[in-house]
Structure formats: structure tokens, C-alpha cells
Tab-separated table of C-alpha atoms and ligand atoms in Angstrom:
chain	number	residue	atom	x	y	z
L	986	UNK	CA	-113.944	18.996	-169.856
L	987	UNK	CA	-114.194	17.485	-173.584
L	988	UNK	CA	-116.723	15.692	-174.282
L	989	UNK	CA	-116.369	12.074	-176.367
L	990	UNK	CA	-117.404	12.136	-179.448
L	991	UNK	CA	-119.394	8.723	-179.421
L	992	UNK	CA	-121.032	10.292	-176.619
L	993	UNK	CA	-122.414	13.801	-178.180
L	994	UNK	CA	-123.231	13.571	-181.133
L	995	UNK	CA	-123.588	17.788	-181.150
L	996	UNK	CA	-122.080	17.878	-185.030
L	997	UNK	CA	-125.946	16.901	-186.727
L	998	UNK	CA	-127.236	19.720	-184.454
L	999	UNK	CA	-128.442	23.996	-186.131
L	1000	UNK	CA	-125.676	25.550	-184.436
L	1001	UNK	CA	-128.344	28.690	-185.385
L	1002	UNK	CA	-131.102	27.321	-183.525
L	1003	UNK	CA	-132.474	28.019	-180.244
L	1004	UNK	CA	-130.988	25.409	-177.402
L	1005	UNK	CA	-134.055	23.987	-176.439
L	1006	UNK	CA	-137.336	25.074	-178.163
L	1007	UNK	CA	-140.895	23.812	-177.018
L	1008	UNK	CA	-143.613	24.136	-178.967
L	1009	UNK	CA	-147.359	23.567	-178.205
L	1010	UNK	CA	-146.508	20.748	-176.304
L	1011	UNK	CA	-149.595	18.679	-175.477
L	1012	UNK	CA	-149.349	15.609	-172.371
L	1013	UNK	CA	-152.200	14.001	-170.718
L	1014	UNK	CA	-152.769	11.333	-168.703
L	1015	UNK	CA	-155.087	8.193	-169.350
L	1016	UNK	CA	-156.826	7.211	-165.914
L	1017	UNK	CA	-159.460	5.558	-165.220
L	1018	UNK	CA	-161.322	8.708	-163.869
L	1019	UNK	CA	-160.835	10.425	-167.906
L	1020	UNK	CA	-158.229	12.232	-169.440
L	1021	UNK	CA	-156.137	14.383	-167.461
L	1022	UNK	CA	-154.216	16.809	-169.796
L	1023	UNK	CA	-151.169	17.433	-167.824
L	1024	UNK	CA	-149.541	20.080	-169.906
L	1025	UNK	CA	-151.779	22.128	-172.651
L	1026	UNK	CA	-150.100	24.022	-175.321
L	1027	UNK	CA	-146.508	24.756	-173.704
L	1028	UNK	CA	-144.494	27.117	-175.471
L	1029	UNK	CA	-140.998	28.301	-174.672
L	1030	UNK	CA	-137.522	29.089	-175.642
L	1031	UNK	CA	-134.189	28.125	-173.926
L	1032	UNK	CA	-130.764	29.947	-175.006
L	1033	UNK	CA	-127.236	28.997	-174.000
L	1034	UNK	CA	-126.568	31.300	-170.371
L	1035	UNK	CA	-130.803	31.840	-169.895
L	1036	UNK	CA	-132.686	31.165	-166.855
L	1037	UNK	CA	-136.167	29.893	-167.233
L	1038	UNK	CA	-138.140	29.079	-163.769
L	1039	UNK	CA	-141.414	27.085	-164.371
L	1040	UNK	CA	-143.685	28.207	-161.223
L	1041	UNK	CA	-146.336	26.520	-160.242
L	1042	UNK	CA	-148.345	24.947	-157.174
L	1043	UNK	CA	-148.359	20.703	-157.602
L	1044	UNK	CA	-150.083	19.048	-160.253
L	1045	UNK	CA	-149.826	22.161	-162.150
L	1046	UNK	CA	-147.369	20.268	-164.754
L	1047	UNK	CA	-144.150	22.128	-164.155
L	1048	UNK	CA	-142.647	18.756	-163.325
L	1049	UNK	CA	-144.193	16.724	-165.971
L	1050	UNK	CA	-142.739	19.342	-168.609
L	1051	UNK	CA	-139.585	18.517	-166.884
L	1052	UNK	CA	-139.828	14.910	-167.045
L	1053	UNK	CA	-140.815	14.926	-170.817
L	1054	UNK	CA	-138.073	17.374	-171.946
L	1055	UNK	CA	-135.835	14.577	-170.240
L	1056	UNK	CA	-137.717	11.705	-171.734
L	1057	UNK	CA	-138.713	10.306	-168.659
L	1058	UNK	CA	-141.943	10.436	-168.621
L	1059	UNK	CA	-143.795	7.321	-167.709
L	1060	UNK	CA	-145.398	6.110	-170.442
L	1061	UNK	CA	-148.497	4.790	-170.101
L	1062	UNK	CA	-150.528	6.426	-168.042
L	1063	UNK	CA	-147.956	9.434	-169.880
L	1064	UNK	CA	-149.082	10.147	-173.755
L	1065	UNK	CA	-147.641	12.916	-175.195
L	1066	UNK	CA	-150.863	14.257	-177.356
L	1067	UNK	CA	-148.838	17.067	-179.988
L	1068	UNK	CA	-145.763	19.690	-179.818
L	1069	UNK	CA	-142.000	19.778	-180.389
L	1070	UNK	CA	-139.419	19.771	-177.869
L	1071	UNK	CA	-136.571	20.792	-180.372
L	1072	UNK	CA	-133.025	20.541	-179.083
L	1073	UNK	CA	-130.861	22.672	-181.153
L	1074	UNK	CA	-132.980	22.421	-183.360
L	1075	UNK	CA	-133.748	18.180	-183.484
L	1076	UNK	CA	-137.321	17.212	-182.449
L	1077	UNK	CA	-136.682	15.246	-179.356
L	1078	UNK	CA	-139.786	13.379	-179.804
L	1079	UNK	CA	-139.511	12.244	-182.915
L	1080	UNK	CA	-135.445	10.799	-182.338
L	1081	UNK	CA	-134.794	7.211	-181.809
L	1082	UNK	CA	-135.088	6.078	-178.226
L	1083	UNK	CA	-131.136	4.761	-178.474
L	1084	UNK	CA	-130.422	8.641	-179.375
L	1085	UNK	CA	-132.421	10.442	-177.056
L	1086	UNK	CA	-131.041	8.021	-174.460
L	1087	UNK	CA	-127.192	9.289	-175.481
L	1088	UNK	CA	-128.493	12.758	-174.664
L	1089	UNK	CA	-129.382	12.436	-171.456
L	1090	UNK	CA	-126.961	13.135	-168.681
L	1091	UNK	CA	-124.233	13.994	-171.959
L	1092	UNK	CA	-126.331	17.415	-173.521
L	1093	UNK	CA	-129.176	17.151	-171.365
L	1094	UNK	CA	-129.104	16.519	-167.682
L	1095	UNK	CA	-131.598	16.707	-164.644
L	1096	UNK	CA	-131.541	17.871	-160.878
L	1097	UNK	CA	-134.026	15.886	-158.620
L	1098	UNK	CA	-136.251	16.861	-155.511
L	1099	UNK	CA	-134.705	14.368	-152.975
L	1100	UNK	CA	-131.218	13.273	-153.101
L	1101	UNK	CA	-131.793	10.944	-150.485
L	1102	UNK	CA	-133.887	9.144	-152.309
L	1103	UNK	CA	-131.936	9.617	-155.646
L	1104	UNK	CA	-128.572	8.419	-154.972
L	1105	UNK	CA	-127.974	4.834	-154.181
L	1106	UNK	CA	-127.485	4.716	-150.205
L	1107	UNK	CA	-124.913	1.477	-150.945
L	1108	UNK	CA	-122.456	2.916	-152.926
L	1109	UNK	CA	-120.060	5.637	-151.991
L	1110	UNK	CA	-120.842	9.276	-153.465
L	1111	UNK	CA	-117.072	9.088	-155.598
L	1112	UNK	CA	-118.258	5.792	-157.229
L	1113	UNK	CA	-121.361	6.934	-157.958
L	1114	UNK	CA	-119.933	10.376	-159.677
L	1115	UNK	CA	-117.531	8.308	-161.096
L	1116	UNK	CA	-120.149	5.923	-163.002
L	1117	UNK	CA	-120.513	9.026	-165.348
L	1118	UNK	CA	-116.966	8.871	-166.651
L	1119	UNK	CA	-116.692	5.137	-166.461
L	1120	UNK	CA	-119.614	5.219	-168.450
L	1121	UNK	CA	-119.415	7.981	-171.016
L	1122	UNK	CA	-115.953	8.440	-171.176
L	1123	UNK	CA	-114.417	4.907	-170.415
L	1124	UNK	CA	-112.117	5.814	-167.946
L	1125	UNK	CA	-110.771	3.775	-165.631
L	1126	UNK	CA	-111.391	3.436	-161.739
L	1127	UNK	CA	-109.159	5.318	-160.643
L	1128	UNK	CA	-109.463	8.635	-163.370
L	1129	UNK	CA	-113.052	8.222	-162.674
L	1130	UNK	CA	-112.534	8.808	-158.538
L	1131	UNK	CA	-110.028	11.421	-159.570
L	1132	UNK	CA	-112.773	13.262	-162.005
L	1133	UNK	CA	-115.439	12.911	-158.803
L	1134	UNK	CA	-112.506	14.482	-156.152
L	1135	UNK	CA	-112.589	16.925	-158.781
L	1136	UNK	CA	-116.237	17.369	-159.382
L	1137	UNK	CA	-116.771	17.303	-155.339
L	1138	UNK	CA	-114.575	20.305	-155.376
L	1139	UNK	CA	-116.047	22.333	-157.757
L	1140	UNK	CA	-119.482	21.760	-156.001
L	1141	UNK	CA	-117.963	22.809	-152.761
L	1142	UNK	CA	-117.824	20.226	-150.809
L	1143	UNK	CA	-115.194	20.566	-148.209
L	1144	UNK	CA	-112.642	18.024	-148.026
L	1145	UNK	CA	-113.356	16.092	-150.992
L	1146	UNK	CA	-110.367	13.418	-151.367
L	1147	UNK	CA	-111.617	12.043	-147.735
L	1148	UNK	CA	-114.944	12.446	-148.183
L	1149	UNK	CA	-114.869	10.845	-151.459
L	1150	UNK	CA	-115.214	7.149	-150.361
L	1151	UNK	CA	-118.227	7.877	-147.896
L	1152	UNK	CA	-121.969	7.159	-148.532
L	1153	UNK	CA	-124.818	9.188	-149.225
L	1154	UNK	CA	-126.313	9.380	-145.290
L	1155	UNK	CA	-122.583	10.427	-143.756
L	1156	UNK	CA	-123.873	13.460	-145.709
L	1157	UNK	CA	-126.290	16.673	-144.535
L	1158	UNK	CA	-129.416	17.402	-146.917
L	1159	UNK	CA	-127.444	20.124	-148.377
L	1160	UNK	CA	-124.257	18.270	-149.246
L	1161	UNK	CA	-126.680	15.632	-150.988
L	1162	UNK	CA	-127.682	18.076	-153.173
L	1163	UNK	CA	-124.379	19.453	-154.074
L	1164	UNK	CA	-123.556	15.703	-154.782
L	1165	UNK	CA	-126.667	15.661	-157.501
L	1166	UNK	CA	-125.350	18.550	-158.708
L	1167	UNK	CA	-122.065	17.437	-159.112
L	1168	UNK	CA	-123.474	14.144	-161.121
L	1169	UNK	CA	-125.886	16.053	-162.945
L	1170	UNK	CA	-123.160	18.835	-163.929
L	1171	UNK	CA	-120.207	16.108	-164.258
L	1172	UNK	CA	-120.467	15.838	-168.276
L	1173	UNK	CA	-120.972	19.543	-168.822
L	1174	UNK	CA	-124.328	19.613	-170.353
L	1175	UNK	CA	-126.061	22.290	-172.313
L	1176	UNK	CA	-129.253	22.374	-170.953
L	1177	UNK	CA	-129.580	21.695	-167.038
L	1178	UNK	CA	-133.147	21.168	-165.722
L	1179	UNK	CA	-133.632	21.815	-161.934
L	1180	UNK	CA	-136.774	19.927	-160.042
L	1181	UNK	CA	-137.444	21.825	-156.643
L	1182	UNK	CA	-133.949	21.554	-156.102
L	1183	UNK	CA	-133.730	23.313	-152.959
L	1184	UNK	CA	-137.218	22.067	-151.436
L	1185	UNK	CA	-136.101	19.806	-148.714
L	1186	UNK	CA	-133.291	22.047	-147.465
L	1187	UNK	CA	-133.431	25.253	-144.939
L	1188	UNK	CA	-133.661	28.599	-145.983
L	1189	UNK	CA	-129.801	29.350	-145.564
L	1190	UNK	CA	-128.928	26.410	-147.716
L	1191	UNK	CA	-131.400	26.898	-150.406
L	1192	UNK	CA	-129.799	30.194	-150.709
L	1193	UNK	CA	-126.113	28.725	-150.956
L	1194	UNK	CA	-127.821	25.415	-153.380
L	1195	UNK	CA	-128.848	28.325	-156.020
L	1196	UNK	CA	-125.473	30.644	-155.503
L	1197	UNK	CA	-124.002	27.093	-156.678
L	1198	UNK	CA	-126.303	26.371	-159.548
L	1199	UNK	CA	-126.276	30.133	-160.713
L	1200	UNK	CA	-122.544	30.019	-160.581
L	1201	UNK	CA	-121.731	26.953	-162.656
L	1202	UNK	CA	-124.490	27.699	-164.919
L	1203	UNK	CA	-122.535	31.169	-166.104
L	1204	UNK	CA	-119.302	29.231	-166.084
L	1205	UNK	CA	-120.304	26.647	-168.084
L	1206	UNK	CA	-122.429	28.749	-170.203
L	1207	UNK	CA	-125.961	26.174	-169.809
L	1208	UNK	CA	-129.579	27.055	-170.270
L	1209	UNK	CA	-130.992	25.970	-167.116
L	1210	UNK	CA	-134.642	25.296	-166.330
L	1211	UNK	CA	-135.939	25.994	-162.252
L	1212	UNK	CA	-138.445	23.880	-161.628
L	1213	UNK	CA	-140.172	25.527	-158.440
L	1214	UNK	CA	-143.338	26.398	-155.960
L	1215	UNK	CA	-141.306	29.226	-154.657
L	1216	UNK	CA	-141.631	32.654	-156.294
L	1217	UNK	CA	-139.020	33.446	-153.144
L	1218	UNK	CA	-136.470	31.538	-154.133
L	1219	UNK	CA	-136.456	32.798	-158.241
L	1220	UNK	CA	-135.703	36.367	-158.242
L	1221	UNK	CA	-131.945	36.514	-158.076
L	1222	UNK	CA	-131.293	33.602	-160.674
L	1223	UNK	CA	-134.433	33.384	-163.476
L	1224	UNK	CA	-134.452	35.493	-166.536
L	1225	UNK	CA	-137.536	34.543	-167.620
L	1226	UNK	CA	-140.795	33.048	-165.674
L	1227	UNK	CA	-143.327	30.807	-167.128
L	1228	UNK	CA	-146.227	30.892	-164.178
L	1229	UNK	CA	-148.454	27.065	-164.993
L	1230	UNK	CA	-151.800	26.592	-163.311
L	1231	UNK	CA	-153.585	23.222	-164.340
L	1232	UNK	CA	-151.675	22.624	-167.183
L	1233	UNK	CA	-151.641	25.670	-168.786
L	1234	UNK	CA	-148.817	28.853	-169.089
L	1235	UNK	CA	-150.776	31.727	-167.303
L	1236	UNK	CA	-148.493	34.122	-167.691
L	1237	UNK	CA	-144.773	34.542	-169.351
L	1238	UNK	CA	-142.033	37.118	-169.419
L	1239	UNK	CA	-138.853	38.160	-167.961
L	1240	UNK	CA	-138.278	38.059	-163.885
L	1241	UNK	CA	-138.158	42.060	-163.743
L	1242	UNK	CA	-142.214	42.617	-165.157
L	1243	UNK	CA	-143.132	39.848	-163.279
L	1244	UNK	CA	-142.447	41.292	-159.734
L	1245	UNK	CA	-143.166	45.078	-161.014
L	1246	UNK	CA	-146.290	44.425	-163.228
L	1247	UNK	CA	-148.237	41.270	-163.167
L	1248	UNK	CA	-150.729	40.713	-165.903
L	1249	UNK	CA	-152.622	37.820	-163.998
L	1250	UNK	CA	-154.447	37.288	-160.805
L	1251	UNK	CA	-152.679	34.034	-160.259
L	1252	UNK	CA	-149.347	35.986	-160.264
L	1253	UNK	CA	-150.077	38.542	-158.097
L	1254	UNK	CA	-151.760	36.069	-155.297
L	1255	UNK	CA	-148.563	34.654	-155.426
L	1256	UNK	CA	-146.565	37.529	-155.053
L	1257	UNK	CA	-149.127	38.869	-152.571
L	1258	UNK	CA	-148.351	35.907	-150.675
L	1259	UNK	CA	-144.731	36.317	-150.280
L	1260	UNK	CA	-143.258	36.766	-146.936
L	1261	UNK	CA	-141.828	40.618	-146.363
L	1262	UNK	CA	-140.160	42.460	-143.784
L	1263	UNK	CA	-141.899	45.755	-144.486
L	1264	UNK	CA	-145.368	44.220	-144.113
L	1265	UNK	CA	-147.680	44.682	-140.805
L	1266	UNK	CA	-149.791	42.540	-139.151
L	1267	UNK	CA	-149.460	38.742	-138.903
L	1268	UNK	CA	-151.290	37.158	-141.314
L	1269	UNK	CA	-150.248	36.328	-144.829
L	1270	UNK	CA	-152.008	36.461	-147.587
L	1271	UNK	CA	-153.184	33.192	-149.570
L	1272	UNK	CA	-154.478	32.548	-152.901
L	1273	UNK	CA	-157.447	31.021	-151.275
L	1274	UNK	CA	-159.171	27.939	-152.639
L	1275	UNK	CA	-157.596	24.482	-154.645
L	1276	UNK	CA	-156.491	23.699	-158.244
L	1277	UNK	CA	-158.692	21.600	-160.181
L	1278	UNK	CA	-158.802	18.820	-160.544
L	1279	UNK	CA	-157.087	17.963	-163.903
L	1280	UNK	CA	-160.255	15.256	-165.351
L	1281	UNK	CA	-162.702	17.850	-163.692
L	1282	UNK	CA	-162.048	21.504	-165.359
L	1283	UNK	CA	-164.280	23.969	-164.554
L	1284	UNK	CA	-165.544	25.563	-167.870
L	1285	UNK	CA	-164.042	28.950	-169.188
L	1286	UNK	CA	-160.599	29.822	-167.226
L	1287	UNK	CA	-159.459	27.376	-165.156
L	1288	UNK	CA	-158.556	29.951	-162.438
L	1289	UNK	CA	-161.906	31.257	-162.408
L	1290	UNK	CA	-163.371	29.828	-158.981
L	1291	UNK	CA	-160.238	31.502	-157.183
L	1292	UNK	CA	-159.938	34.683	-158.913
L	1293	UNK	CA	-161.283	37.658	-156.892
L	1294	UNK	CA	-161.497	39.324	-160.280
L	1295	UNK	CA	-163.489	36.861	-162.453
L	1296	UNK	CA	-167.140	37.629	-164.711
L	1297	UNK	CA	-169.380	36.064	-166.325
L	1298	UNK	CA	-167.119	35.688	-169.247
L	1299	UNK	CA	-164.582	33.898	-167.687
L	1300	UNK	CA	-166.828	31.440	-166.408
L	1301	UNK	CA	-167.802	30.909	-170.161
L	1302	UNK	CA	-165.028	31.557	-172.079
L	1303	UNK	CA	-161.346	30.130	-171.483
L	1304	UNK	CA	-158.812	33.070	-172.549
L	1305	UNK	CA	-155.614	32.700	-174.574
L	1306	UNK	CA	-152.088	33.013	-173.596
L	1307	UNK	CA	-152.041	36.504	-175.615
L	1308	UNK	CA	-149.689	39.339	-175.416
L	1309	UNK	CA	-149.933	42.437	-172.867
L	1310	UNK	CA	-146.700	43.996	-173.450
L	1311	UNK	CA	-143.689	43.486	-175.333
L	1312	UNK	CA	-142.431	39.754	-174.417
L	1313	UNK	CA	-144.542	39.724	-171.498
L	1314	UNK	CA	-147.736	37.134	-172.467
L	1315	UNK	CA	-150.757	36.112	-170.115
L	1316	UNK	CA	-153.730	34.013	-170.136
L	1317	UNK	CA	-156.275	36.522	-168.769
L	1318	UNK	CA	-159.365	38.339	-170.135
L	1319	UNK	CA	-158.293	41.722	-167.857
L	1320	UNK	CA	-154.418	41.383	-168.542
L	1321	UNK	CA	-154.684	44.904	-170.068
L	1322	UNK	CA	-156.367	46.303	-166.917
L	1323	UNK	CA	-154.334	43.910	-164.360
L	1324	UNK	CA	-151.218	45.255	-166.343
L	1325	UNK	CA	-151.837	48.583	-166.142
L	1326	UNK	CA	-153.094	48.226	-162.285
L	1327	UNK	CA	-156.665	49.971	-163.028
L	1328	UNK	CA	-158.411	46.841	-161.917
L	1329	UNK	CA	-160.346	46.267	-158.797
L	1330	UNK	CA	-161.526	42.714	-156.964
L	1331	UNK	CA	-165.040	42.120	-158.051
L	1332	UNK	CA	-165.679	39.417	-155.432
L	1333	UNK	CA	-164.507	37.609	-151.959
L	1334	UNK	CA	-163.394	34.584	-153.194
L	1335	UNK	CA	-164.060	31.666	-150.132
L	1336	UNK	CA	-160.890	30.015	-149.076
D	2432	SF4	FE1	-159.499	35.692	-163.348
D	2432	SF4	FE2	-161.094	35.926	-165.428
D	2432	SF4	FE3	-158.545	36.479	-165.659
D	2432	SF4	FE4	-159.327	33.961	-165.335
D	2432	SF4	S1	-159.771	35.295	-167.087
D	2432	SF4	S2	-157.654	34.934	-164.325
D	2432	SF4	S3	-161.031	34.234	-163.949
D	2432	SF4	S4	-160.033	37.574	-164.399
């Protein structure tokens, strides 16, 4: 599909440069309870056919990077305090608002959490795939319901030139979804960023909603970002893992040394709490205990009153997101020791 050029304006781009770059990226939030900081010193890079999952439990600001790499955020209580989201190359945050805006959908483009609530329950799903090429690429009604038949197919969705003219609820959960993709897909973006995409479905259809994303993503060649709670649901599609607790990156590498060596006790709890067939007994394990609170940090690491392994030091001093191996980066005073697997739990932490 060729994009317009009034629409992509791709030619003032590095065609050297990473797709998407972040850098030190700083958000907080202005309440009335303090300063919340949201996201605190983000740092990763995106490149055309890469899978990056952002892990993390809520509040941990995996979906407020999201929503700022979009330009979404809102804005106040949002402030973004410092950092670069370059997109091949271009600081995002610096471009005019009428540019950025051109981006999104067109080079950048975004997967929500609930379709229901996402798609307009009014309009049929064809005139609502349409919109994109009415929009973007001026076509006319009918091309446009012709590009969504089209679109519907490629998505999967059975029967698409009768289904075309129906509404959002004649649809399952899992159709919905294929529908967002479809819309978020429909002007072949470079950088796709998935939000829990597959939270509100069953396990079978989560499976087929990822096949899906997996699949267009190598056809079309994106960088796509999987927002997600699920370490589960990340192992057969993720390259690279960025695990966030409170704000912060805890721990970054590729998908292989996360499940075979993790350098942080956050990590492992939630690999340790990952259903599996071989285990015995019925109970599964938890990372016991709450986030913080993001205006109430506990001093030195922020995982410290969960983490069966912490000292004295870490309730002091907060450790940097520092290398344990090559490309493999955590936030940990023991990485070395949790990396190499010579470290034992000092204490029962209290759920
Ligand atoms: Fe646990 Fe200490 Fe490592 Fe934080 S720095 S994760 S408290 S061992």
C-alpha cells in the first residue's frame, strides 16, 4: 500500500538512524498528593522487524511510555520532565503539534486494551476502517469500503464483504480486536505500539491475536512495541524485554537471557510465577506484597520491601540500570550474583 506523500512526510527523516530511539525519558504527574514520576530515565531502541515487550504490573508506566511515544498523553496532570523520543532520528517532542499529529496512525500507530470501548458502537466496522483512507488518502466511499473488505481480510476475519456493513457488538471480543488491528495496521506504519492487546480475550484467542500481530509485523517489516502484564504471553513474539517497576527499567535484554538467566529479583518472581505443566503441588508462586505508591517511594530501590534478597544497602542506596552481561542491563545491587545464580533469599518477604 503507498503511502501519500502529504501524508508521510518520511523524506526529512536519517534513513541511518534507529526507528524509534528513547532516551532518558523523564514523565511525572502533578497531583495534588506530590509529584508522581511516572516514567524515570527510559532508554530504548526500536529497529525496523524488532520486538520490544514493555512488562510490567499497573502503574508501573509501561502504558504511559506508550501513550507519550504516541503523543497522547494527557497533558496536565501529564508533564514530560526530560528525554528524546527520536523517530528516525526527529525528536518527537520537540516537532510541531500539526506534525506529530500527521504521524500518528500514518508512521506511527497504536493498538488499544478494549475495542469495545475503542470503536464507535454507531458506525459500522467498514466505515470506520474506511475513515483512514477517506482521511489520509482521499478516497472515495466506496474505495474506502473496498480498502476495509480488504483490510478485514488480511486480519482474518471470515467473510468480510458481508460482514463489512455490521457494527462493532455483532462482533466476538476477538474479532474486535482484529478490527483494531486492521485500523491500526490500515496505513502500514513503521512503528506499531500494542497496549495489552490480548487482555480481555481467552487464552486460545490471545494466542491467535499475537500469531496475527507477529505475522503482519514480519510482512510489513514494523518495529512493534508489546505493551503487557503477561510474561506468558511474550516469549514466542518479543526480541527484546524491558521489565518497568514504578517507573523505572529494572532489567533489559533480549527474550532468550531473560527466561534462562535473570539478573533481577523482580524478573524471576515473575517468571517464578508463571503457570507450568511440569510443576507439583497447587499453589503458585506470587511476588508477594504491592508497588509503591508513585508520590510515596520508599528510599533506596524501589523493589526493596518485596525483594526476598534485599540489605541494608538497598534500603539506602537506589542502584543503576548497569550492565551484567553483554546487552543484558539491570537495576540491581546483586545482578552479578542473581546472574550467575550464586545468590540465596536473605529474608521471607510478608505478602
Ligand atoms: Fe532486591 Fe536489593 Fe536488588 Fe533491589 S537492589 S532488587 S532490593 S536485591
Amino acid at each position: 500500500m503507498s503511502q501519500s506523500p502529504t501524508t508521510s512526510p518520511t523524506q526529512d527523516y536519517d534513513p541511518s538512524a534507529p526507528l524509534l530511539e528513547v532516551k532518558d525519558l523523564q514523565v511525572e504527574f502533578r497531583t495534588k498528593a506530590g509529584v508522581a514520576q511516572a516514567i524515570n530515565g527510559m532508554n530504548f531502541t526500536l529497529n525496523a522487524g524488532e520486538t520490544l515487550a514493555i512488562l510490567g504490573e499497573s502503574g508501573s508506566g509501561k502504558s504511559v511510555t506508550a501513550q507519550t511515544i504516541m503523543g497522547i498523553l494527557d497533558m496536565p496532570p501529564g508533564h514530560i520532565a526530560g528525554g528524546e523520543i527520536r523517530y528516525r532520528g526527529q525528536d518527537l517532542l520537540s516537532m510541531k503539534p500539526e506534525r506529530r499529529r500527521k504521524l500518528r496512525g500514518v508512521s506511527i500507530s497504536m493498538i488499544f486494551q478494549d475495542a469495545l470501548s475503542s470503536l464507535n458502537p454507531v458506525l459500522p466496522v467498514g466505515w470506520q476502517i474506511g475513515e483512514m483512507f477517506r482521511v489520509h488518502h482521499r478516497m472515495n466511499r466506496k474505495q474506502a469500503r473496498q480498502k476495509a473488505i480488504e483490510l478485514m481480510k488480511r486480519v482474518g476475519i471470515p467473510a468480510a464483504e458481508q460482514r463489512v456493513g455490521n457494527y462493532p457488538h455483532q462482533f466476538s471480543g476477538g474479532m474486535r480486536q482484529r478490527i483494531m488491528i486492521a485500523m491500526a495496521i490500515a496505513l502500514d506504519p513503521d512503528v506499531l505500539i500494542a497496549d495489552e492487546p490480548t487482555t480481555a480475550l481467552d487464552v486460545t484467542v490471545q494466542a491467535q491475536v499475537m500469531r496475527l500481530l507477529k505475522e503482519l509485523q514480519v510482512e510489513n517489516n514494523m518495529g512493534l512495541i508489546l505493551i503487557t502484564h503477561d510474561l506468558g504471553v511474550v516469549a514466542d513474539v518479543a526480541d527484546k524485554i524491558a521489565v518497568m517497576y514504578a517507573g523505572r527499567v529494572m532489567e533489559h535484554t533480549d527474550v532468550f537471557s531473560i527466561y534462562s538467566t535473570p539478573a533481577h529479583p523482580y524478573t524471576k518472581g515473575l517468571l517464578e510465577s508463571l503457570p507450568r505443566i511440569d510443576a507439583e503441588g497447587d499453589r503458585l508462586s506470587t511476588v508477594p506484597g504491592l508497588p509503591p505508591t508513585l508520590t510515596d517511594m520508599p528510599p533506596g530501590c524501589p523493589f526493596n520491601p518485596r525483594c526476598p534478597y534485599a540489605t541494608d544497602l538497598c534500603r539506602t542506596d537506589r542502584p543503576e540500570l548497569l550492565p551484567v552481561a553483554d546487552g543484558h542491563t539491570s537495576a540491581c545491587h546483586y545482578r552479578e550474583e542473581l546472574y550467575a545464580g550464586t545468590i540465596t533469599a536473605r529474608e521471607e518477604v510478608q505478602s
